[in-house]
XYZ file of C-alpha atoms in Angstrom:
653
model
C 106.090 164.588 -34.453
C 107.593 161.993 -32.146
C 108.019 158.545 -33.666
C 108.502 155.284 -31.764
C 109.618 152.147 -33.570
C 111.288 148.805 -33.017
C 114.804 148.221 -34.263
C 117.636 145.739 -33.726
C 121.097 146.674 -32.470
C 123.854 144.167 -33.196
C 126.840 144.271 -30.843
C 129.664 141.971 -29.781
C 127.964 140.615 -26.676
C 128.667 138.149 -23.887
C 125.858 135.802 -22.888
C 124.254 136.460 -19.499
C 123.984 132.752 -18.705
C 121.847 131.268 -15.910
C 121.360 132.884 -12.515
C 123.022 131.463 -9.415
C 120.476 128.956 -7.994
C 121.689 129.308 -4.373
C 119.589 131.738 -2.328
C 121.781 134.721 -1.315
C 121.815 134.147 2.463
C 125.165 135.856 3.022
C 125.115 139.512 4.077
C 125.214 141.990 1.227
C 128.777 142.728 0.121
C 128.307 146.446 -0.479
C 131.315 148.746 -0.825
C 129.305 151.939 -0.321
C 129.372 152.012 3.461
C 130.983 154.606 5.662
C 132.756 154.836 8.961
C 130.489 156.025 11.787
C 132.984 158.830 12.443
C 132.003 160.382 9.124
C 128.470 161.064 10.372
C 129.766 163.912 12.503
C 129.147 167.218 10.811
C 126.569 165.909 8.364
C 123.367 167.876 7.827
C 120.688 166.415 10.077
C 118.470 165.099 7.270
C 121.450 163.515 5.544
C 122.608 161.751 8.723
C 119.090 160.441 9.279
C 118.781 159.142 5.718
C 122.228 157.518 5.751
C 120.992 155.368 8.639
C 117.503 154.799 7.227
C 116.989 151.089 6.511
C 120.018 150.282 4.371
C 119.697 147.030 2.478
C 121.097 143.960 4.267
C 119.979 141.175 1.937
C 119.421 140.527 -1.758
C 116.486 138.214 -1.132
C 114.189 137.541 -2.912
C 116.421 138.416 -5.889
C 119.005 135.947 -7.140
C 122.638 136.617 -7.986
C 123.405 136.895 -11.695
C 126.910 135.475 -12.145
C 126.539 133.081 -15.076
C 128.052 135.381 -17.695
C 131.467 135.078 -19.277
C 133.769 137.267 -21.322
C 133.488 135.628 -24.742
C 131.714 138.091 -27.015
C 129.997 137.220 -30.272
C 127.705 139.334 -32.495
C 124.244 139.360 -30.967
C 121.042 141.103 -32.014
C 119.495 143.165 -29.206
C 115.902 144.381 -29.478
C 115.682 148.165 -29.182
C 112.976 150.793 -29.077
C 113.771 154.063 -30.810
C 112.034 157.330 -29.973
C 112.852 160.354 -32.115
C 111.710 163.709 -33.431
C 113.540 165.869 -35.975
C 116.137 166.883 -33.328
C 116.958 163.867 -31.164
C 117.014 160.092 -31.455
C 117.025 157.981 -28.269
C 117.712 154.227 -28.459
C 116.397 152.123 -25.560
C 117.112 148.502 -24.574
C 113.853 147.303 -22.931
C 115.292 143.835 -22.300
C 118.293 145.206 -20.388
C 116.902 147.514 -17.736
C 115.322 150.008 -20.136
C 118.682 151.686 -20.594
C 119.054 154.522 -23.115
C 122.210 153.398 -24.922
C 122.339 156.280 -27.384
C 121.101 159.872 -27.500
C 121.953 161.332 -30.891
C 121.570 165.040 -31.705
C 120.443 164.869 -35.320
C 121.283 168.396 -36.582
C 124.944 168.084 -35.533
C 125.349 164.299 -35.640
C 126.787 164.373 -32.093
C 126.371 161.405 -29.748
C 125.607 162.977 -26.373
C 126.322 159.867 -24.274
C 129.156 157.411 -23.880
C 128.012 154.614 -26.171
C 129.612 151.297 -25.287
C 130.579 149.417 -28.475
C 130.064 146.047 -26.716
C 127.707 144.404 -24.249
C 129.912 143.043 -21.466
C 128.332 142.190 -18.101
C 130.460 142.798 -15.013
C 129.884 142.415 -11.265
C 128.706 145.916 -10.367
C 124.967 145.569 -9.824
C 123.627 144.728 -6.389
C 122.980 141.215 -7.698
C 125.923 140.938 -10.077
C 125.480 141.476 -13.810
C 125.657 145.100 -14.974
C 127.077 146.820 -18.041
C 128.448 150.293 -18.714
C 127.258 153.081 -20.996
C 124.157 155.187 -21.637
C 121.494 156.304 -19.154
C 120.400 153.769 -16.545
C 117.546 153.925 -14.050
C 118.637 152.801 -10.574
C 115.921 151.972 -8.052
C 116.011 149.820 -4.925
C 119.000 150.489 -2.691
C 122.539 151.845 -2.712
C 124.210 150.514 -5.838
C 123.278 149.588 -9.388
C 119.777 148.154 -9.607
C 119.096 144.422 -9.714
C 117.172 145.187 -12.920
C 120.348 146.245 -14.776
C 120.192 143.206 -17.070
C 116.501 142.364 -16.685
C 113.554 143.005 -19.026
C 111.101 145.832 -18.392
C 107.546 146.242 -19.633
C 107.243 148.813 -22.416
C 104.322 150.310 -24.328
C 103.154 153.373 -26.229
C 101.162 155.993 -24.313
C 99.733 159.348 -25.453
C 102.154 162.159 -24.556
C 101.090 165.463 -22.958
C 101.390 167.253 -26.325
C 99.240 164.704 -28.132
C 102.155 162.783 -29.618
C 103.538 159.439 -28.529
C 105.318 158.581 -25.296
C 107.340 155.457 -24.478
C 106.487 154.024 -21.065
C 108.833 151.643 -19.238
C 107.708 150.006 -15.992
C 108.443 147.119 -13.635
C 108.118 145.817 -10.086
C 111.263 146.432 -8.024
C 111.532 143.373 -5.758
C 114.019 144.460 -3.075
C 111.612 147.114 -1.790
C 108.418 145.742 -3.422
C 107.678 148.951 -5.336
C 106.285 149.548 -8.833
C 107.859 152.337 -10.886
C 107.595 153.858 -14.338
C 109.694 155.996 -16.687
C 107.841 157.904 -19.428
C 110.028 159.137 -22.306
C 108.867 161.684 -24.871
C 110.174 164.308 -27.280
C 107.971 167.340 -27.811
C 107.814 168.446 -31.431
C 110.970 170.373 -32.295
C 112.520 169.841 -28.843
C 116.271 169.412 -28.377
C 115.584 167.766 -24.999
C 114.318 164.297 -24.171
C 111.874 164.369 -21.264
C 111.644 161.563 -18.711
C 108.738 161.544 -16.282
C 109.485 159.190 -13.387
C 107.114 157.876 -10.725
C 107.720 155.453 -7.841
C 104.648 154.226 -5.942
C 104.255 152.650 -2.527
C 101.005 150.644 -2.501
C 101.705 149.194 0.957
C 100.087 150.176 4.256
C 103.519 150.951 5.693
C 106.321 153.355 4.806
C 109.084 151.990 2.578
C 112.690 153.194 2.125
C 113.177 154.490 -1.411
C 116.221 155.054 -3.608
C 116.648 156.476 -7.103
C 119.641 157.601 -9.136
C 119.695 158.215 -12.885
C 123.241 157.426 -14.064
C 124.501 158.990 -17.290
C 127.724 157.732 -18.874
C 129.636 160.372 -20.855
C 133.132 160.332 -22.408
C 135.685 161.060 -19.698
C 137.489 163.689 -21.797
C 134.892 166.188 -20.603
C 134.688 168.924 -18.025
C 131.888 168.365 -15.533
C 129.937 171.397 -14.345
C 127.375 171.533 -11.545
C 126.028 174.459 -9.468
C 127.998 173.726 -6.288
C 131.000 175.047 -4.386
C 131.394 171.925 -2.263
C 130.965 168.165 -2.664
C 130.894 165.076 -0.481
C 133.811 162.906 -1.595
C 133.531 159.127 -1.199
C 136.343 156.784 -2.190
C 136.859 153.045 -2.004
C 138.696 153.481 1.275
C 135.085 154.025 2.519
C 135.512 157.500 3.956
C 133.092 160.369 3.336
C 134.349 163.937 3.614
C 133.420 167.357 2.348
C 135.782 168.908 -0.226
C 135.791 172.174 -2.190
C 134.678 172.237 -5.843
C 136.270 172.173 -8.349
C 139.792 171.940 -6.868
C 141.435 170.461 -3.793
C 144.947 169.210 -3.094
C 146.002 171.395 -6.007
C 144.005 169.381 -8.583
C 140.980 170.534 -10.592
C 138.621 167.565 -10.178
C 136.067 168.902 -12.681
C 138.221 167.176 -15.320
C 137.667 163.430 -14.616
C 141.098 162.333 -15.818
C 142.789 164.544 -13.196
C 141.650 162.278 -10.345
C 144.077 159.449 -9.492
C 141.637 156.910 -8.004
C 138.029 155.914 -8.540
C 135.787 158.209 -6.500
C 132.320 159.718 -6.101
C 131.741 163.459 -5.820
C 128.248 164.244 -4.511
C 127.692 167.922 -5.239
C 126.127 169.987 -2.466
C 123.724 172.004 -4.613
C 122.312 174.905 -2.531
C 118.583 174.936 -1.789
C 116.713 177.021 -4.323
C 119.351 176.601 -7.031
C 118.333 174.957 -10.279
C 119.165 171.241 -10.357
C 121.443 170.445 -13.305
C 124.753 168.896 -14.329
C 126.652 169.004 -17.618
C 129.568 167.288 -19.367
C 131.242 169.454 -22.012
C 134.124 168.803 -24.413
C 137.075 171.054 -25.253
C 134.875 173.177 -27.528
C 132.132 173.564 -24.933
C 129.742 171.079 -26.571
C 128.123 168.235 -24.706
C 125.210 166.996 -22.625
C 123.163 168.692 -19.931
C 120.760 166.989 -17.548
C 118.262 168.952 -15.474
C 115.127 168.159 -13.501
C 112.418 169.387 -11.208
C 113.679 169.955 -7.668
C 112.491 166.624 -6.223
C 115.509 165.000 -7.852
C 117.864 167.018 -5.671
C 121.205 165.181 -5.793
C 123.950 165.495 -8.431
C 127.110 163.415 -8.648
C 130.257 162.748 -10.635
C 131.866 159.298 -10.656
C 135.400 158.933 -12.017
C 137.600 155.889 -12.555
C 140.854 157.758 -12.087
C 143.989 157.829 -14.207
C 146.085 155.249 -12.299
C 146.492 151.646 -13.549
C 143.580 150.118 -11.596
C 141.039 152.561 -12.983
C 142.389 152.185 -16.508
C 142.166 148.397 -16.207
C 138.522 148.610 -15.193
C 137.810 150.862 -18.183
C 139.293 148.220 -20.491
C 137.407 145.475 -18.643
C 134.013 147.034 -19.318
C 134.479 147.697 -23.028
C 136.921 147.118 -25.879
C 140.499 148.255 -25.184
C 141.381 151.355 -27.158
C 137.807 152.614 -27.528
C 137.926 155.370 -24.901
C 136.768 155.578 -21.313
C 133.839 157.179 -19.568
C 132.761 158.868 -16.376
C 129.251 159.149 -14.965
C 127.169 162.186 -14.145
C 124.184 161.314 -12.009
C 121.007 162.656 -10.416
C 119.217 161.247 -7.371
C 116.559 161.667 -4.704
C 119.047 162.440 -1.914
C 122.359 164.285 -1.572
C 124.338 161.041 -1.735
C 123.875 157.429 -2.752
C 124.472 156.366 0.834
C 120.971 157.554 1.769
C 117.475 156.100 1.508
C 114.386 158.310 1.541
C 111.179 157.428 3.379
C 108.162 156.945 1.102
C 104.985 157.069 3.154
C 102.306 154.396 3.012
C 100.026 154.491 -0.040
C 101.884 157.451 -1.525
C 104.128 158.184 -4.472
C 107.051 160.365 -5.514
C 107.506 161.752 -9.023
C 109.613 164.222 -10.982
C 110.638 165.174 -14.491
C 114.118 164.977 -16.019
C 115.393 166.465 -19.295
C 118.427 165.432 -21.354
C 119.803 167.384 -24.277
C 122.710 169.230 -25.920
C 124.376 172.224 -24.289
C 126.788 174.637 -25.944
C 128.818 176.764 -23.514
C 132.045 177.842 -25.249
C 133.614 179.281 -22.104
C 133.103 176.158 -19.989
C 136.356 174.323 -20.795
C 138.477 177.354 -19.897
C 140.323 178.098 -16.710
C 138.126 180.972 -15.588
C 136.607 181.572 -12.177
C 134.491 178.501 -11.304
C 131.428 180.413 -10.166
C 131.388 182.441 -13.382
C 131.952 179.402 -15.608
C 129.065 177.607 -13.914
C 126.808 180.649 -14.141
C 127.558 181.115 -17.836
C 126.692 177.465 -18.500
C 123.518 177.775 -16.432
C 122.537 180.867 -18.444
C 123.051 178.883 -21.649
C 120.901 176.085 -20.246
C 118.206 178.595 -19.285
C 118.190 179.925 -22.833
C 117.988 176.418 -24.312
C 115.480 175.008 -21.799
C 114.042 177.463 -19.258
C 113.543 176.152 -15.755
C 109.897 177.220 -15.949
C 109.397 175.077 -19.046
C 110.609 171.998 -17.150
C 108.097 172.721 -14.380
C 105.356 173.208 -16.979
C 106.253 169.929 -18.679
C 106.087 168.133 -15.342
C 102.648 169.604 -14.599
C 101.452 168.600 -18.074
C 102.808 165.057 -17.680
C 101.325 164.247 -14.266
C 97.743 163.722 -15.531
C 99.152 161.412 -18.226
C 101.002 159.202 -15.724
C 97.805 157.193 -15.076
C 96.918 156.783 -18.758
C 96.626 153.125 -19.611
C 99.268 151.941 -22.100
C 98.364 151.170 -25.672
C 100.416 148.896 -27.912
C 102.693 146.571 -25.927
C 106.279 146.838 -27.138
C 108.115 144.626 -24.606
C 107.240 142.400 -21.644
C 109.002 142.351 -18.280
C 108.731 139.838 -15.448
C 105.649 138.276 -13.896
C 106.494 139.281 -10.317
C 104.395 142.434 -10.441
C 101.423 140.440 -11.711
C 101.785 138.044 -8.779
C 101.787 140.888 -6.242
C 98.801 142.585 -7.879
C 96.955 139.259 -7.909
C 97.725 138.755 -4.219
C 96.708 142.224 -2.999
C 94.218 143.268 -5.701
C 96.061 146.563 -6.052
C 94.879 149.144 -8.576
C 97.869 150.736 -10.277
C 96.558 152.835 -13.163
C 99.100 153.391 -15.882
C 101.266 150.398 -15.003
C 99.285 147.196 -15.607
C 100.708 143.885 -14.466
C 98.369 141.419 -16.220
C 98.066 137.770 -15.237
C 99.189 136.849 -18.725
C 102.748 137.794 -17.704
C 102.873 135.126 -14.980
C 105.425 132.468 -15.871
C 107.120 129.334 -14.619
C 108.946 131.154 -11.791
C 105.670 132.469 -10.357
C 103.639 129.261 -10.855
C 104.264 127.603 -7.449
C 103.581 130.864 -5.622
C 100.359 131.387 -7.507
C 99.378 127.867 -6.431
C 100.230 128.715 -2.808
C 98.063 131.807 -3.095
C 95.187 129.821 -4.621
C 95.245 126.652 -2.517
C 97.312 127.431 0.571
C 99.803 124.721 -0.363
C 103.178 125.026 -2.092
C 103.340 122.309 -4.774
C 106.177 119.834 -4.808
C 108.565 120.045 -7.795
C 107.543 117.800 -10.680
C 111.118 116.812 -11.466
C 114.501 116.779 -9.784
C 116.239 120.100 -10.372
C 117.746 122.972 -8.361
C 115.064 124.724 -6.257
C 113.243 127.762 -7.610
C 113.176 131.262 -6.165
C 111.874 132.040 -2.683
C 109.534 134.905 -1.802
C 110.359 136.413 1.584
C 107.988 139.339 2.202
C 105.928 139.043 5.422
C 102.707 138.101 3.626
C 104.409 135.246 1.759
C 106.183 134.096 4.920
C 102.812 133.951 6.686
C 101.415 131.767 3.904
C 104.408 129.420 4.099
C 103.990 129.098 7.865
C 100.374 127.937 7.489
C 100.980 125.685 4.462
C 101.406 121.895 4.877
C 104.912 121.308 6.222
C 106.470 119.381 3.339
C 110.286 119.396 3.009
C 110.006 121.703 -0.006
C 107.838 124.164 1.938
C 110.156 124.027 4.980
C 113.122 124.846 2.724
C 111.441 128.001 1.427
C 110.045 128.889 4.843
C 113.519 128.712 6.342
C 114.823 131.159 3.733
C 111.974 133.586 4.468
C 112.628 133.270 8.222
C 116.348 133.848 7.674
C 115.570 137.005 5.717
C 113.325 138.214 8.556
C 116.196 137.799 11.044
C 114.744 134.722 12.767
C 117.883 132.647 12.266
C 117.155 130.023 14.924
C 113.723 129.260 13.511
C 115.184 129.096 9.991
C 117.674 126.457 11.130
C 114.868 124.451 12.757
C 112.846 124.562 9.531
C 115.806 123.336 7.464
C 116.662 120.605 9.985
C 113.061 119.356 9.964
C 113.060 119.270 6.174
C 116.384 117.428 6.055
C 114.885 114.327 7.684
C 112.497 113.631 4.789
C 113.824 115.647 1.846
C 114.536 113.678 -1.335
C 117.052 116.390 -2.272
C 119.381 117.176 0.631
C 122.055 119.459 -0.830
C 119.996 122.708 -0.883
C 119.179 122.261 2.819
C 122.729 121.277 3.780
C 124.071 124.353 2.033
C 121.610 126.603 3.928
C 122.666 125.010 7.210
C 126.337 125.481 6.277
C 125.750 129.222 5.793
C 124.003 129.319 9.164
C 126.983 127.576 10.775
C 129.407 130.054 9.210
C 127.308 132.967 10.434
C 127.384 131.650 13.995
C 131.148 130.972 13.874
C 130.979 127.169 13.593
C 133.335 126.933 10.628
C 134.328 123.262 11.056
C 130.716 122.146 11.037
C 130.009 124.459 8.116
C 132.826 122.876 6.124
C 131.477 119.391 6.849
C 128.012 120.365 5.708
C 129.364 122.035 2.595
C 131.326 118.888 1.729
C 128.235 116.719 2.285
C 126.106 119.096 0.215
C 128.571 119.046 -2.678
C 128.753 115.263 -2.558
C 124.948 115.026 -2.602
C 124.711 117.454 -5.527
C 127.222 115.460 -7.562
C 125.161 112.290 -6.999
C 121.875 114.013 -7.812
C 123.009 115.964 -10.886
C 120.982 114.742 -13.855
C 122.947 116.260 -16.754
C 125.584 118.790 -17.754
C 123.002 121.393 -18.779
C 123.123 125.043 -17.808
C 121.029 124.769 -14.613
C 122.957 121.875 -13.070
C 126.298 123.341 -14.141
C 125.360 126.632 -12.481
C 124.428 124.764 -9.285
C 127.698 122.825 -9.216
C 129.759 125.962 -9.882
C 127.986 127.958 -7.175
C 128.113 125.254 -4.510
C 131.616 124.158 -5.506
C 132.935 127.692 -5.093
C 131.449 128.106 -1.613
C 132.638 124.643 -0.588
C 136.203 125.269 -1.744
C 136.308 128.581 0.093
C 134.989 127.001 3.312
C 137.566 124.197 3.172
C 140.477 126.487 2.275
C 139.595 128.720 5.201
C 140.336 125.795 7.510
C 143.414 124.590 5.646
C 141.718 121.349 4.599
C 143.604 121.187 1.333
C 143.120 117.462 0.643
C 139.344 117.803 0.944
C 139.425 120.955 -1.178
C 141.427 119.169 -3.878
C 138.877 116.344 -3.869
C 136.109 118.888 -4.510
C 138.178 120.532 -7.235
C 138.695 117.196 -8.987
C 134.944 116.549 -9.138
C 134.112 119.882 -10.777
C 133.074 119.741 -14.401
C 135.985 120.582 -16.735
C 134.081 123.583 -18.093
C 133.710 124.927 -14.534
C 137.392 124.421 -13.696
C 138.358 126.511 -16.728
C 136.439 129.580 -15.549
C 138.564 132.461 -14.321
C 137.025 132.408 -10.833
C 138.064 128.772 -10.465
C 141.524 129.366 -11.915
C 141.957 131.881 -9.089
C 140.694 129.317 -6.564
C 143.073 126.744 -8.021
C 145.996 129.115 -7.493
C 144.921 129.678 -3.887
C 144.624 125.914 -3.392
C 148.057 125.279 -4.910
C 149.596 127.832 -2.561
C 147.804 126.235 0.410
C 149.228 122.863 -0.681
C 152.729 124.314 -0.468
C 153.187 124.666 -4.223
C 153.861 128.410 -4.721
C 155.633 127.896 -8.056
C 152.568 126.137 -9.468
C 150.305 128.868 -8.083
C 152.499 131.538 -9.676
C 152.359 129.659 -12.978
C 148.542 129.883 -12.933
C 148.733 133.665 -12.489
C 151.437 134.020 -15.120
C 149.414 131.991 -17.613
C 146.652 134.562 -17.293
C 142.922 134.263 -16.707
C 139.933 136.553 -16.461
C 137.582 136.381 -13.455
C 134.406 137.367 -15.285
C 132.509 138.102 -12.061
C 135.280 140.082 -10.369
C 133.397 142.260 -7.881
C 133.670 146.017 -7.766
C 136.418 146.778 -5.234
C 137.504 143.132 -4.956
C 141.230 142.729 -4.235
C 141.593 138.930 -4.146
C 143.963 138.743 -7.123
C 146.259 141.443 -5.740
C 146.336 139.846 -2.288
C 147.261 136.449 -3.724
C 149.976 138.004 -5.886
C 151.464 139.722 -2.820
C 151.633 136.352 -1.015
C 153.574 134.866 -3.917
C 156.071 137.595 -4.790
C 157.381 141.088 -4.099
C 157.263 141.915 -7.807
C 154.885 144.660 -8.996
C 151.351 143.511 -9.736
C 151.016 142.969 -13.515
C 148.717 145.420 -15.299
C 146.333 142.637 -16.380
C 145.689 141.752 -12.717
C 145.592 145.323 -11.375
C 142.031 146.316 -10.447
C 142.916 148.469 -7.429
C 140.401 151.244 -6.825
C 141.880 152.891 -3.723
C 145.221 154.026 -2.336
C 147.404 151.403 -0.707
C 146.997 151.189 3.050
C 150.121 152.271 4.982
């Protein structure tokens, strides 16, 4: 029988640190965008979904960039679900990720299991970590819930055993979702029933990809003869599978650069993907047909990809690739979810033995042999039957609470009185972040902060914006209203709200920073720099202590201010800002990089080079970011040192 229990996993782990307190008003810096020329020749539904409401803003979510790269042993709460064949280990406090899937009879780990917890800047909102099976909902990219807690509880499974339910409220699209995990008695496959609901009276764009990290010394098999290739040069093109340009890309280490391969699985074909070692042993993932897409992500064998592999784990512990499954052909698409409707499917994860798979035989035959082995191990009909058996259980109310997520779902349920059977969001989960918004909902007035501190989060959905517009126009309310108006695209009205608030606000720096972003957006860079400088000066005067919240505010505003001043060549003003930063902030890798840029702008290239030679680590280096390489090229013609080489695409001619 399935057993579910609590355990503790101790890993060398970096601290997540505080979130960035500045509202993310800048456009989303998303690398997964394509040239309009690449839309030609796409299937009609794919072209439509590529253009269907891509995400343009992170609001109301905040950026998570407070982590570092110092790792110390840390106990992580886990939930373990097992039968006599499989043991799955889940981290409910970190996105509900399955970090281990162990096949008990053979002792084989079926996933890539990261030996450390090291956040890196890959999620839509920053902090993300590699390894295991992750559940990505929201929009193109890794979910904002990558390092966030989920609700978890026990629920009766379809076979009468126990099922582990994970659920949360996804804030970018305002959608509740759930993942139900269970292991039928004697099963070699872990089942995952997934449901995404749209309680709104309007359609909502939807996105889902289940990402599975596996050791990269595998051969990847999928039932496709073609794939859509997407690289970090941002071009999408159709390529043959498994080989093109004389290279067999089904072996991840054969690819030179980081790339996505979205397999074009024919309609009617079973949906599956597998990663098998040199003996034909490994992991297979399959699903009901709703989860139509399959993908391989590789880091590549050139220095940039190898550096990223080291960056995300311990050097010398082996790399990984990802096999993935999603709602659409590619991750560039968003699917329409109609008003007051839902979408659901069932996935299965387990061992596959296909001895002929690693060989050099005909691709179609190798794939068919593996599919036959999968059919023998887990018939397609059994997956459909399991899905049908699970659906009536999806509404079953959870039993024992095992973990608690955020209070944002509770706030939305309280506001709209939604009934969401199976995924309760009780008022008891409301916390400090939701308190002012609950007060707005109850009284029609947003309460003023009780003490001087960086502003809290802003809710930007139309219903909250309407409430802010009718609330008493205090400076605090005008600040939040301006952010909601900015998110809605009403930039002029947002600026008016912030300017009105500025006249009476006891705390000016949050408003000045918002106005500086507005100036930058409209091309008024000199005025933006002035406002940034004034905002930073005001923050330094207002800062009450050197605690985590104020330090995060100074680091975030200081970074933006330095960048705005350097853009205009105002090196003396930039140096004055640098000198006022807290010593602990100046020592961060991101600020060492800014210092090198400032030294070069001051005409001190030797000093800038010395900073790079001394070495530093930019903990929040963004996926695809090339700032270090560009600075190096301005300083010298020497090859970029391996420690600074994070290049993910071919050099431009």
